[in-house]
Amino acid sequence: MSLKSSPIVRLVAVCAAHAWLVLAVLSIASAAMARYVARHFAMTTDTSVLLSPELPWRVRHAEFNAVFPPDSSDIVVVVDGATPELSEAATARLAAGLSAQTALFHSVQRPDSGPFWAHNGLLFASTDDVKSTLAELLRSQPFLGSMASDPSLRGLANTLSLVTRGTDTGEATSEELRTAVGTLAGVLQRLAAGKPTFFSWRNLITGRKADRHELRHIILVDPVLDFARLQPGKVASDAIRSTAGRLALDGAHGVRVRLTGQVPLQDEEFATLAQRAGLIASLAVAAILLMLWFAVRSPWLIAAILATTLVGLLMATALGLALFHRFNVISVAFIPLFVGMGMDLGIQFGVRYRAERGAGQEVDAALIATGRTMGRSLSLAAAAISSGFLAFTPTVYYGVSQLGVIAGLGLLAALALNLTLLPALIALTRPRSAPLRLGARLTRIDNYVLGNRVLVVGSGALAGLICAALLPLVRFDFNPMHLRSPTTQAVATLLDLMRDPDESPNTLEVIRPSLAAADRLAAVFRTDPTVYSARTLSSFIPSGQPQKIALIADAASLMDLTLNPLEVAAPPTDAEVIDALTRAVAKLRQAAFESPSLRADAHRLADELEALARGNRAARVKAEQLLIPGFVTSLEQMRDLLQPQPVSLATLPPELVRQWQTADGRARVSVLPKGDSNDDAVLRRFVAAAIKIAPDATGTAVYLQDYARAVVDAFIEAGVLSFLAICALLLLALRRIRDVAITMAPIVLTGLLTLATCVVIRQPLNFANIIALPLLFGIGVAFHIYFVVSWRSGGSHLLTSSLARGVFFSALATATGFGSLWASSHPGTASMGKLLMISLVWTLTSALLFQPALMGPATPKDTMASATS
């Protein structure tokens, strides 16, 4: 080895000569780092820490939340019942069960329940609806009065006897009775047949099916969270499901309990990421091993490259924890970044070593020759990529900033290991190698590219111009819902809620100094075609109260004894139930004989009641459990509904007032979008229109779009800074603007081709796949630096060189390894794998075709410039 050898060559030679010492030192260091990582590894899934809290829109959002703290609804429990009675009873039981578990839940609330809504709910209906509801109740008095005085199966049988007798006296018509008789007959027939059967007294009394708002109730849960876990709310979510199971709130009992909200959405997202993880990992490892085999054709070389990469990954992990103490959902992406680029350094070194060995050199001489040939290009590539990543640091997107620091410093560590540990491992294992065989097809391609440089470069430039024209069509999907699997319960439930405009979480919020000012602004919002509703505290003051209260008061006086009988019968014996059923059967048979319109239904119900009377006691108990609890629930609700109180700002519940107005008079305006708020276009139009009306607006709808804009701006800023930093470093190293341009032009072309492909296949950028761009940028920079440095050193016909082989298989290893993410069941991860595959194809194309044509044959001037730089 010459005394004038470069420091890199001397370093490789020393490590090869003292391989055991290098291995021992790095083994001890690796053990210490592994212990440190095991003891200090931490990761937060809290996405609120990813962006600077000083951004204006985050400041507005924080100020709004400080004035009007959001509901404690990290978990939203949605309870759907087959009947309104089942839904109400199930929600009440579940809320009570959760409230008792204070170690798991900070608070449990029912926003659509409580004395205020129970007594005054009817006041929020129109006057015509109030009249219709009261008329239905009055028509049901005979039925209700008898059942209220004896809420049992005996009471139901006696009531049937009473109302059928009423057809004889003219107190009830056959048509009025037919619906009730037919409904009860059908219910008992399904029960006897063992089919799932549910019965609603409210539907029977009102004569209409319940709407979705009557069948669904919501519980807002503020759980105790552990952000040290990948699924911080799993314990709380499991407890809710366990409580629902213990209370028999399931499909068999006419109830469905589902969870959504921020915590279940995030927890299920990580669970989705874990799905197929084994398959994806197996595919990635198999693909990487296969590409490594094609590249170096030596098990020992493969083992050395993998060991060097793993030690580097351990070093980068320890470095990240030492600097930032914990990873976040963005900075943890340093793992694929490091593996992809760290392995590229190892492949380039290994392929060149194989070529040197194939030329007949011994191991030590081949290592020194590899260090001499590849050392400078590897160092320049690593330094350029590292400076590019470190340029991410100034961005306000803390997740990307930390990612840049960890990846940038980690890549320098990878360079050091590939110039020390990798040569030492090769010197110890002394892998054999065969001469590199170059295919005739590659030679023909190489000759064609160099012989038709104008055509190839012109085609690349034309493609770049076309792609640049398509850039305005690149779309960023800012909706995080589109990154989640719609098959998970939390996502499916939220999408179900969002179909109801009243339940959309994508609201827009504004604060005004007084309620009067808030009301004026709400009135302006209501005139906009993109707005579904605009609410203030005044929205909770029903209109036309005097007339409605008078109507309800009249009905309440008429129904007082009906709903509140002076005496309630004691629970019956089984013999009394049988006797009442027998009498009811006789009355129904008689009514069937006397009323042709009632005949079929009366006979059906008589048959079912007769079967109950003759059957065993268990059948009668089962029938009572089906029919009576719902009546008791409905009876309580009717009593409450007929006791309204005048509603004013002074009588509104204090907890409701606190959500809409502060003690000093400031008032909130909450605006909901018209249409499907899960549609990006709908939400974008809504926010654009609303911001014109109230530029100081905040809320989830604004937050989502500003968050997306901040992420895109951060990546643009990071990209520009990285590009400038890399250009400056290359100019310092290469000392020729032309060579810097030749290095960076293919990278620009790759980016344009990738983004244009996304437009053509309608693949939007999103919060997940945009993280793949730094990896692709880094690998592209490395590939083009390898070629330019080799070209400046006098290399020609680069497509047939070992360098091209290293580039080709390095790209394939990364593409097939990380492209396997495309198989993920998580839409965001799958889109990342897709973007990786697309971009690496274009990276390879520009590196192997456009780059050689752009450089052309090496000239003595190029070689001289390389030697003096």
Short mmCIF file of N, CA and C in Angstrom, two decimals, residues 312-444:
data_model
loop_
_atom_site.label_atom_id
_atom_site.label_comp_id
_atom_site.label_asym_id
_atom_site.label_seq_id
_atom_site.Cartn_x
_atom_site.Cartn_y
_atom_site.Cartn_z
N GLY A 312 -25.39 -1.08 12.38
CA GLY A 312 -25.67 0.32 12.10
C GLY A 312 -27.06 0.73 12.54
N LEU A 313 -28.05 -0.15 12.33
CA LEU A 313 -29.41 0.15 12.76
C LEU A 313 -29.48 0.28 14.27
N LEU A 314 -28.76 -0.60 14.97
CA LEU A 314 -28.71 -0.52 16.43
C LEU A 314 -28.07 0.79 16.87
N MET A 315 -27.02 1.20 16.17
CA MET A 315 -26.34 2.45 16.51
C MET A 315 -27.25 3.65 16.27
N ALA A 316 -27.98 3.64 15.14
CA ALA A 316 -28.88 4.75 14.85
C ALA A 316 -30.02 4.82 15.86
N THR A 317 -30.51 3.65 16.29
CA THR A 317 -31.59 3.62 17.29
C THR A 317 -31.11 4.20 18.61
N ALA A 318 -29.93 3.78 19.04
CA ALA A 318 -29.38 4.31 20.30
C ALA A 318 -29.14 5.80 20.19
N LEU A 319 -28.66 6.25 19.04
CA LEU A 319 -28.41 7.68 18.83
C LEU A 319 -29.72 8.47 18.90
N GLY A 320 -30.77 7.95 18.25
CA GLY A 320 -32.06 8.63 18.28
C GLY A 320 -32.62 8.74 19.68
N LEU A 321 -32.50 7.68 20.47
CA LEU A 321 -33.00 7.71 21.85
C LEU A 321 -32.18 8.66 22.71
N ALA A 322 -30.88 8.72 22.48
CA ALA A 322 -30.03 9.61 23.25
C ALA A 322 -30.36 11.07 22.97
N LEU A 323 -30.69 11.37 21.72
CA LEU A 323 -30.97 12.76 21.34
C LEU A 323 -32.38 13.20 21.68
N PHE A 324 -33.37 12.32 21.43
CA PHE A 324 -34.78 12.73 21.55
C PHE A 324 -35.56 11.94 22.60
N HIS A 325 -34.93 10.94 23.20
CA HIS A 325 -35.51 10.17 24.31
C HIS A 325 -36.64 9.23 23.91
N ARG A 326 -37.30 9.51 22.83
CA ARG A 326 -38.35 8.61 22.35
C ARG A 326 -38.61 8.90 20.87
N PHE A 327 -39.13 7.91 20.18
CA PHE A 327 -39.49 8.06 18.78
C PHE A 327 -40.96 8.42 18.68
N ASN A 328 -41.32 9.02 17.54
CA ASN A 328 -42.74 9.25 17.25
C ASN A 328 -43.10 8.49 15.98
N VAL A 329 -44.35 8.60 15.56
CA VAL A 329 -44.82 7.79 14.44
C VAL A 329 -44.16 8.18 13.12
N ILE A 330 -43.49 9.34 13.07
CA ILE A 330 -42.76 9.75 11.87
C ILE A 330 -41.28 9.40 12.00
N SER A 331 -40.66 9.78 13.12
CA SER A 331 -39.22 9.55 13.25
C SER A 331 -38.85 8.08 13.23
N VAL A 332 -39.80 7.20 13.61
CA VAL A 332 -39.50 5.77 13.58
C VAL A 332 -39.32 5.27 12.14
N ALA A 333 -39.67 6.11 11.15
CA ALA A 333 -39.45 5.73 9.75
C ALA A 333 -37.97 5.72 9.40
N PHE A 334 -37.09 6.12 10.35
CA PHE A 334 -35.66 6.01 10.08
C PHE A 334 -35.26 4.56 9.85
N ILE A 335 -36.06 3.60 10.32
CA ILE A 335 -35.70 2.19 10.17
C ILE A 335 -35.65 1.78 8.70
N PRO A 336 -36.74 1.97 7.92
CA PRO A 336 -36.62 1.63 6.50
C PRO A 336 -35.63 2.52 5.76
N LEU A 337 -35.52 3.80 6.18
CA LEU A 337 -34.54 4.68 5.54
C LEU A 337 -33.13 4.13 5.74
N PHE A 338 -32.83 3.78 6.97
CA PHE A 338 -31.48 3.31 7.28
C PHE A 338 -31.19 1.98 6.61
N VAL A 339 -32.14 1.05 6.71
CA VAL A 339 -31.91 -0.27 6.12
C VAL A 339 -31.71 -0.14 4.61
N GLY A 340 -32.53 0.67 3.95
CA GLY A 340 -32.41 0.82 2.50
C GLY A 340 -31.09 1.43 2.09
N MET A 341 -30.70 2.54 2.73
CA MET A 341 -29.48 3.22 2.30
C MET A 341 -28.24 2.60 2.91
N GLY A 342 -28.34 2.11 4.15
CA GLY A 342 -27.19 1.43 4.75
C GLY A 342 -26.83 0.18 3.98
N MET A 343 -27.84 -0.56 3.56
CA MET A 343 -27.58 -1.77 2.78
C MET A 343 -27.02 -1.42 1.41
N ASP A 344 -27.42 -0.29 0.85
CA ASP A 344 -26.86 0.12 -0.44
C ASP A 344 -25.36 0.31 -0.35
N LEU A 345 -24.88 0.93 0.73
CA LEU A 345 -23.43 1.10 0.91
C LEU A 345 -22.75 -0.26 0.96
N GLY A 346 -23.36 -1.19 1.69
CA GLY A 346 -22.76 -2.52 1.80
C GLY A 346 -22.75 -3.27 0.48
N ILE A 347 -23.84 -3.14 -0.28
CA ILE A 347 -23.90 -3.82 -1.59
C ILE A 347 -22.84 -3.25 -2.53
N GLN A 348 -22.70 -1.92 -2.56
CA GLN A 348 -21.69 -1.32 -3.43
C GLN A 348 -20.28 -1.81 -3.07
N PHE A 349 -20.00 -1.84 -1.77
CA PHE A 349 -18.67 -2.31 -1.34
C PHE A 349 -18.50 -3.79 -1.68
N GLY A 350 -19.55 -4.60 -1.41
CA GLY A 350 -19.46 -6.03 -1.65
C GLY A 350 -19.32 -6.38 -3.12
N VAL A 351 -20.08 -5.72 -3.98
CA VAL A 351 -20.00 -6.00 -5.42
C VAL A 351 -18.63 -5.62 -5.96
N ARG A 352 -18.10 -4.48 -5.50
CA ARG A 352 -16.77 -4.09 -5.98
C ARG A 352 -15.70 -5.06 -5.48
N TYR A 353 -15.84 -5.48 -4.23
CA TYR A 353 -14.88 -6.46 -3.69
C TYR A 353 -14.93 -7.74 -4.52
N ARG A 354 -16.15 -8.17 -4.86
CA ARG A 354 -16.27 -9.39 -5.67
C ARG A 354 -15.59 -9.23 -7.02
N ALA A 355 -15.71 -8.04 -7.62
CA ALA A 355 -15.07 -7.79 -8.91
C ALA A 355 -13.55 -7.82 -8.79
N GLU A 356 -13.04 -7.23 -7.68
CA GLU A 356 -11.58 -7.23 -7.48
C GLU A 356 -11.07 -8.64 -7.24
N ARG A 357 -11.81 -9.41 -6.46
CA ARG A 357 -11.41 -10.81 -6.22
C ARG A 357 -11.50 -11.62 -7.50
N GLY A 358 -12.53 -11.35 -8.30
CA GLY A 358 -12.68 -12.07 -9.55
C GLY A 358 -11.56 -11.78 -10.53
N ALA A 359 -10.89 -10.64 -10.34
CA ALA A 359 -9.77 -10.29 -11.21
C ALA A 359 -8.49 -10.99 -10.78
N GLY A 360 -8.55 -11.77 -9.69
CA GLY A 360 -7.40 -12.57 -9.28
C GLY A 360 -6.67 -12.06 -8.05
N GLN A 361 -7.14 -11.00 -7.41
CA GLN A 361 -6.45 -10.46 -6.25
C GLN A 361 -6.78 -11.27 -4.98
N GLU A 362 -5.86 -11.27 -4.03
CA GLU A 362 -6.11 -11.89 -2.74
C GLU A 362 -7.06 -11.01 -1.92
N VAL A 363 -7.53 -11.57 -0.80
CA VAL A 363 -8.55 -10.89 -0.01
C VAL A 363 -8.10 -9.50 0.43
N ASP A 364 -6.92 -9.42 1.06
CA ASP A 364 -6.47 -8.13 1.59
C ASP A 364 -6.26 -7.12 0.47
N ALA A 365 -5.64 -7.58 -0.61
CA ALA A 365 -5.41 -6.67 -1.74
C ALA A 365 -6.73 -6.24 -2.37
N ALA A 366 -7.68 -7.17 -2.44
CA ALA A 366 -8.99 -6.83 -3.01
C ALA A 366 -9.71 -5.80 -2.14
N LEU A 367 -9.60 -5.94 -0.82
CA LEU A 367 -10.22 -4.98 0.08
C LEU A 367 -9.60 -3.59 -0.07
N ILE A 368 -8.26 -3.56 -0.18
CA ILE A 368 -7.60 -2.27 -0.35
C ILE A 368 -7.99 -1.64 -1.68
N ALA A 369 -8.05 -2.47 -2.73
CA ALA A 369 -8.46 -1.95 -4.03
C ALA A 369 -9.91 -1.46 -4.00
N THR A 370 -10.76 -2.17 -3.26
CA THR A 370 -12.16 -1.74 -3.13
C THR A 370 -12.24 -0.41 -2.40
N GLY A 371 -11.46 -0.26 -1.33
CA GLY A 371 -11.43 1.01 -0.61
C GLY A 371 -10.94 2.14 -1.48
N ARG A 372 -9.95 1.84 -2.33
CA ARG A 372 -9.41 2.87 -3.22
C ARG A 372 -10.44 3.25 -4.29
N THR A 373 -11.14 2.26 -4.82
CA THR A 373 -12.09 2.51 -5.91
C THR A 373 -13.39 3.11 -5.42
N MET A 374 -13.93 2.57 -4.32
CA MET A 374 -15.28 2.95 -3.87
C MET A 374 -15.30 3.90 -2.68
N GLY A 375 -14.15 4.03 -2.00
CA GLY A 375 -14.15 4.82 -0.77
C GLY A 375 -14.63 6.24 -0.97
N ARG A 376 -14.13 6.89 -2.00
CA ARG A 376 -14.49 8.29 -2.21
C ARG A 376 -15.95 8.45 -2.58
N SER A 377 -16.44 7.59 -3.49
CA SER A 377 -17.83 7.73 -3.92
C SER A 377 -18.79 7.39 -2.79
N LEU A 378 -18.45 6.36 -1.99
CA LEU A 378 -19.31 6.02 -0.84
C LEU A 378 -19.34 7.17 0.16
N SER A 379 -18.18 7.75 0.41
CA SER A 379 -18.11 8.84 1.39
C SER A 379 -18.86 10.06 0.90
N LEU A 380 -18.69 10.38 -0.38
CA LEU A 380 -19.38 11.54 -0.92
C LEU A 380 -20.88 11.32 -0.93
N ALA A 381 -21.30 10.12 -1.31
CA ALA A 381 -22.74 9.82 -1.33
C ALA A 381 -23.32 9.91 0.08
N ALA A 382 -22.63 9.29 1.04
CA ALA A 382 -23.14 9.31 2.42
C ALA A 382 -23.17 10.73 2.97
N ALA A 383 -22.13 11.51 2.68
CA ALA A 383 -22.09 12.88 3.18
C ALA A 383 -23.19 13.72 2.55
N ALA A 384 -23.41 13.53 1.24
CA ALA A 384 -24.45 14.29 0.55
C ALA A 384 -25.84 13.95 1.09
N ILE A 385 -26.11 12.65 1.22
CA ILE A 385 -27.43 12.25 1.71
C ILE A 385 -27.61 12.69 3.16
N SER A 386 -26.55 12.57 3.96
CA SER A 386 -26.65 12.98 5.36
C SER A 386 -26.93 14.47 5.48
N SER A 387 -26.22 15.28 4.68
CA SER A 387 -26.48 16.73 4.72
C SER A 387 -27.89 17.04 4.25
N GLY A 388 -28.38 16.23 3.29
CA GLY A 388 -29.75 16.42 2.83
C GLY A 388 -30.76 16.15 3.92
N PHE A 389 -30.55 15.07 4.66
CA PHE A 389 -31.47 14.76 5.76
C PHE A 389 -31.35 15.76 6.89
N LEU A 390 -30.13 16.18 7.20
CA LEU A 390 -29.96 17.15 8.28
C LEU A 390 -30.60 18.49 7.92
N ALA A 391 -30.79 18.73 6.63
CA ALA A 391 -31.47 19.96 6.22
C ALA A 391 -32.94 19.94 6.60
N PHE A 392 -33.47 18.77 6.99
CA PHE A 392 -34.87 18.70 7.45
C PHE A 392 -35.05 19.38 8.80
N THR A 393 -33.95 19.59 9.51
CA THR A 393 -34.02 20.04 10.91
C THR A 393 -34.82 21.32 11.12
N PRO A 394 -34.69 22.35 10.26
CA PRO A 394 -35.39 23.61 10.56
C PRO A 394 -36.90 23.56 10.37
N THR A 395 -37.46 22.50 9.80
CA THR A 395 -38.89 22.50 9.51
C THR A 395 -39.71 22.47 10.80
N VAL A 396 -40.95 22.99 10.69
CA VAL A 396 -41.84 23.02 11.85
C VAL A 396 -42.50 21.66 12.09
N TYR A 397 -42.29 20.74 11.17
CA TYR A 397 -42.84 19.39 11.31
C TYR A 397 -41.83 18.58 12.12
N TYR A 398 -42.02 18.59 13.45
CA TYR A 398 -41.04 18.00 14.34
C TYR A 398 -40.76 16.54 14.02
N GLY A 399 -41.79 15.82 13.57
CA GLY A 399 -41.59 14.42 13.23
C GLY A 399 -40.56 14.26 12.13
N VAL A 400 -40.66 15.08 11.07
CA VAL A 400 -39.71 15.03 9.97
C VAL A 400 -38.35 15.58 10.40
N SER A 401 -38.36 16.62 11.23
CA SER A 401 -37.12 17.20 11.73
C SER A 401 -36.30 16.14 12.48
N GLN A 402 -36.95 15.42 13.39
CA GLN A 402 -36.25 14.38 14.13
C GLN A 402 -35.83 13.24 13.21
N LEU A 403 -36.68 12.92 12.26
CA LEU A 403 -36.34 11.88 11.29
C LEU A 403 -35.06 12.27 10.53
N GLY A 404 -34.96 13.54 10.12
CA GLY A 404 -33.78 13.99 9.39
C GLY A 404 -32.52 13.88 10.20
N VAL A 405 -32.59 14.26 11.48
CA VAL A 405 -31.41 14.19 12.34
C VAL A 405 -30.97 12.74 12.53
N ILE A 406 -31.90 11.86 12.86
CA ILE A 406 -31.56 10.46 13.12
C ILE A 406 -31.03 9.79 11.85
N ALA A 407 -31.74 10.00 10.72
CA ALA A 407 -31.31 9.37 9.48
C ALA A 407 -29.99 9.95 9.00
N GLY A 408 -29.82 11.28 9.14
CA GLY A 408 -28.58 11.92 8.69
C GLY A 408 -27.37 11.44 9.46
N LEU A 409 -27.45 11.47 10.79
CA LEU A 409 -26.32 11.00 11.61
C LEU A 409 -26.16 9.50 11.49
N GLY A 410 -27.28 8.79 11.39
CA GLY A 410 -27.21 7.33 11.25
C GLY A 410 -26.50 6.91 9.98
N LEU A 411 -26.69 7.69 8.91
CA LEU A 411 -26.04 7.32 7.65
C LEU A 411 -24.53 7.51 7.74
N LEU A 412 -24.09 8.52 8.50
CA LEU A 412 -22.65 8.67 8.71
C LEU A 412 -22.10 7.49 9.50
N ALA A 413 -22.90 7.02 10.46
CA ALA A 413 -22.49 5.83 11.21
C ALA A 413 -22.43 4.61 10.28
N ALA A 414 -23.40 4.51 9.36
CA ALA A 414 -23.39 3.40 8.40
C ALA A 414 -22.16 3.45 7.52
N LEU A 415 -21.77 4.65 7.10
CA LEU A 415 -20.56 4.79 6.28
C LEU A 415 -19.35 4.29 7.06
N ALA A 416 -19.23 4.74 8.31
CA ALA A 416 -18.09 4.33 9.13
C ALA A 416 -18.04 2.80 9.28
N LEU A 417 -19.20 2.17 9.49
CA LEU A 417 -19.23 0.72 9.67
C LEU A 417 -18.90 -0.01 8.36
N ASN A 418 -19.33 0.53 7.24
CA ASN A 418 -19.04 -0.13 5.97
C ASN A 418 -17.59 0.03 5.55
N LEU A 419 -16.87 0.95 6.19
CA LEU A 419 -15.44 1.10 5.93
C LEU A 419 -14.58 0.48 7.02
N THR A 420 -15.21 -0.05 8.06
CA THR A 420 -14.45 -0.67 9.16
C THR A 420 -14.93 -2.10 9.44
N LEU A 421 -16.17 -2.22 9.90
CA LEU A 421 -16.68 -3.55 10.26
C LEU A 421 -16.81 -4.46 9.04
N LEU A 422 -17.34 -3.93 7.95
CA LEU A 422 -17.54 -4.78 6.76
C LEU A 422 -16.21 -5.32 6.23
N PRO A 423 -15.16 -4.49 6.06
CA PRO A 423 -13.87 -5.05 5.65
C PRO A 423 -13.32 -6.07 6.64
N ALA A 424 -13.52 -5.82 7.94
CA ALA A 424 -13.03 -6.75 8.94
C ALA A 424 -13.73 -8.10 8.83
N LEU A 425 -15.06 -8.08 8.65
CA LEU A 425 -15.81 -9.33 8.51
C LEU A 425 -15.40 -10.07 7.23
N ILE A 426 -15.17 -9.33 6.17
CA ILE A 426 -14.75 -9.96 4.92
C ILE A 426 -13.36 -10.59 5.09
N ALA A 427 -12.47 -9.86 5.79
CA ALA A 427 -11.12 -10.38 6.02
C ALA A 427 -11.16 -11.65 6.86
N LEU A 428 -12.09 -11.75 7.80
CA LEU A 428 -12.20 -12.94 8.65
C LEU A 428 -12.84 -14.11 7.92
N THR A 429 -13.88 -13.84 7.16
CA THR A 429 -14.60 -14.95 6.49
C THR A 429 -13.97 -15.32 5.16
N ARG A 430 -13.21 -14.37 4.54
CA ARG A 430 -12.49 -14.61 3.29
C ARG A 430 -13.38 -15.29 2.24
N PRO A 431 -14.48 -14.65 1.88
CA PRO A 431 -15.38 -15.27 0.90
C PRO A 431 -14.73 -15.38 -0.47
N ARG A 432 -15.04 -16.48 -1.13
CA ARG A 432 -14.55 -16.66 -2.49
C ARG A 432 -15.44 -15.90 -3.48
N SER A 433 -14.88 -15.73 -4.65
CA SER A 433 -15.67 -15.04 -5.66
C SER A 433 -15.23 -15.47 -7.03
N ALA A 434 -16.18 -15.49 -7.94
CA ALA A 434 -15.89 -15.84 -9.33
C ALA A 434 -15.82 -14.57 -10.15
N PRO A 435 -15.16 -14.63 -11.31
CA PRO A 435 -15.10 -13.44 -12.18
C PRO A 435 -16.50 -12.96 -12.56
N LEU A 436 -16.62 -11.67 -12.70
CA LEU A 436 -17.90 -11.06 -13.05
C LEU A 436 -18.19 -11.29 -14.52
N ARG A 437 -19.31 -11.90 -14.81
CA ARG A 437 -19.69 -12.17 -16.20
C ARG A 437 -20.66 -11.09 -16.67
N LEU A 438 -20.31 -10.48 -17.75
CA LEU A 438 -21.13 -9.40 -18.29
C LEU A 438 -21.94 -9.92 -19.47
N GLY A 439 -23.23 -9.69 -19.46
CA GLY A 439 -24.09 -10.18 -20.52
C GLY A 439 -23.95 -9.35 -21.79
N ALA A 440 -24.12 -10.02 -22.91
CA ALA A 440 -24.03 -9.33 -24.20
C ALA A 440 -25.16 -8.32 -24.34
N ARG A 441 -26.31 -8.60 -23.72
CA ARG A 441 -27.45 -7.68 -23.83
C ARG A 441 -27.13 -6.34 -23.18
N LEU A 442 -26.45 -6.39 -22.03
CA LEU A 442 -26.06 -5.14 -21.37
C LEU A 442 -25.10 -4.35 -22.25
N THR A 443 -24.18 -5.09 -22.91
CA THR A 443 -23.23 -4.41 -23.79
C THR A 443 -23.95 -3.70 -24.92
N ARG A 444 -24.95 -4.34 -25.50
CA ARG A 444 -25.71 -3.72 -26.59
C ARG A 444 -26.46 -2.48 -26.10
#
